[in-house]
Amino acid sequence: MPKIFGSRFILAAFAATLAAGAASAQYRQMPDIGPRDDYSNERDQRWPWPSERFNPQEQRNIAGQFDYYSLVLSWSPTYCSDASEEDAQQCARRDGRRYSFILHGLWPQYERGWPQNCRLPRRPFVPQPVIDGMLDIMPSQKLVIHEYRKHGTCSGLNPEAYFSTSRALLSSIRIPKAFVNPFETQFYSPGEIIGLFIDVNPTLRQSMIAVSCGGAGNRLREVRICFTRDGKPRDCGGNENQRKMCSADRVLVPPARSTARDSDGPAAAPGANRTQPLPRPRVIESLRGS
Ligand code: U2P
């Protein structure tokens, strides 16, 4: 099964992303808080556990101060079975396209808990070309803007760098065949879903992946994959406690059943045709023919 890009590309993309982010940041990047052992003053001694020392209330929600990233893939058929009419852009496309996994977001996380809506000198603004450039893997404009405001602002990256980092990490992951446009309902345990991801991503370990489920029949909601701040797979933190995210033994995976063909979509770049900004689901396309 082909990978979207090789690992060398991903490292290069990361380096370019970080360099671009540093050079063109619209706001000053917040420095890291520094090695944890540096905490020596009295106030810091009140937090005996490293993750809590790193994360006292008054230091929450500061751009760039976090421990790791969680790449969150959402199983669109489950979302769409809950969603209202408002999400027609993702869930009721007239061209027959139905998404399987989509990118929900890239979340900066503390070891326990997470920052959100981080304060910036200026109100966060995602330029339209950046939004358009993400619509192949995040199916609605609303989602792109929401994810940047809530999570991207905490990455310390500007919108361009945050979304190109998101894309590079998503591109480093292969999606198991069972989740590429399935036509039938499937049932797996959370461990089996994690195992399927490891089968096609041998650099991942069980501790780096978590599955969430919920609703009627314990439907698959998300798969999260954890990365270091510089984009290497790592063990997840306390937020991805598997028992809390899905304690069911059996997870129902509703089918996607996309009937769209590649030839239905314009060859132009995403967003070039504003009437059809989602020419094709990238995750599916990248695995087609494998
Ligand atoms: O779980 C409900 C919503 O809380 C946000 N969340 C959850 C877990 C976590 O580690 N980080 C986090 O931000 C998500 O909000 P959203 O990005 O969807 O608005 C999640 O959906």
Short mmCIF file of N, CA and C and ligand atoms in Angstrom, two decimals, residues 104 107 109 114-116 146-147 150-151 222 224 239-240, ligand 1:
data_model
loop_
_atom_site.label_atom_id
_atom_site.label_comp_id
_atom_site.label_asym_id
_atom_site.label_seq_id
_atom_site.Cartn_x
_atom_site.Cartn_y
_atom_site.Cartn_z
N HIS A 104 -9.99 15.83 11.32
CA HIS A 104 -10.75 16.70 12.24
C HIS A 104 -9.84 17.85 12.67
N TRP A 107 -4.24 18.69 17.26
CA TRP A 107 -4.45 19.31 18.56
C TRP A 107 -3.16 19.33 19.39
N GLN A 109 -1.49 19.27 22.76
CA GLN A 109 -2.00 18.70 24.01
C GLN A 109 -0.99 18.89 25.13
N TRP A 114 -5.57 20.02 27.79
CA TRP A 114 -5.11 20.64 26.55
C TRP A 114 -5.41 22.14 26.57
N PRO A 115 -4.59 22.89 25.86
CA PRO A 115 -4.88 24.32 25.71
C PRO A 115 -5.94 24.51 24.62
N GLN A 116 -6.63 25.60 24.70
CA GLN A 116 -7.55 25.92 23.60
C GLN A 116 -7.78 27.42 23.54
N HIS A 146 -12.69 26.86 12.62
CA HIS A 146 -12.89 26.46 14.02
C HIS A 146 -11.63 25.81 14.59
N GLU A 147 -11.04 24.91 13.81
CA GLU A 147 -9.87 24.18 14.33
C GLU A 147 -8.69 25.13 14.53
N LYS A 150 -9.52 27.27 17.72
CA LYS A 150 -9.52 26.54 19.00
C LYS A 150 -8.17 25.89 19.28
N HIS A 151 -7.58 25.26 18.27
CA HIS A 151 -6.36 24.47 18.50
C HIS A 151 -5.12 25.09 17.85
N GLU A 222 -13.48 8.47 16.21
CA GLU A 222 -12.17 9.05 15.88
C GLU A 222 -11.06 8.02 16.03
N ARG A 224 -7.06 8.73 16.94
CA ARG A 224 -6.03 9.75 17.23
C ARG A 224 -4.66 9.10 17.18
N ASN A 239 -4.74 12.29 27.70
CA ASN A 239 -5.99 12.61 26.99
C ASN A 239 -6.49 11.45 26.15
N GLU A 240 -5.55 10.58 25.78
CA GLU A 240 -5.94 9.48 24.89
C GLU A 240 -6.02 8.17 25.68
O1 U2P B 1 -14.64 15.99 23.34
C1 U2P B 1 -15.43 17.06 22.96
C2 U2P B 1 -14.63 18.12 22.27
O2 U2P B 1 -13.60 18.59 23.13
C3 U2P B 1 -12.48 18.97 22.37
N1 U2P B 1 -11.31 18.17 22.80
C4 U2P B 1 -11.45 16.91 23.28
C5 U2P B 1 -10.34 16.17 23.66
C6 U2P B 1 -9.05 16.72 23.56
O3 U2P B 1 -8.02 16.10 23.87
N2 U2P B 1 -8.96 18.01 23.07
C7 U2P B 1 -10.06 18.74 22.68
O4 U2P B 1 -9.93 19.86 22.23
C8 U2P B 1 -12.81 18.71 20.92
O5 U2P B 1 -13.31 19.91 20.38
P1 U2P B 1 -13.34 20.31 18.86
O6 U2P B 1 -11.98 20.52 18.32
O7 U2P B 1 -14.03 19.20 18.18
O8 U2P B 1 -14.15 21.57 18.89
C9 U2P B 1 -13.86 17.64 21.04
O9 U2P B 1 -14.67 17.48 19.91
#
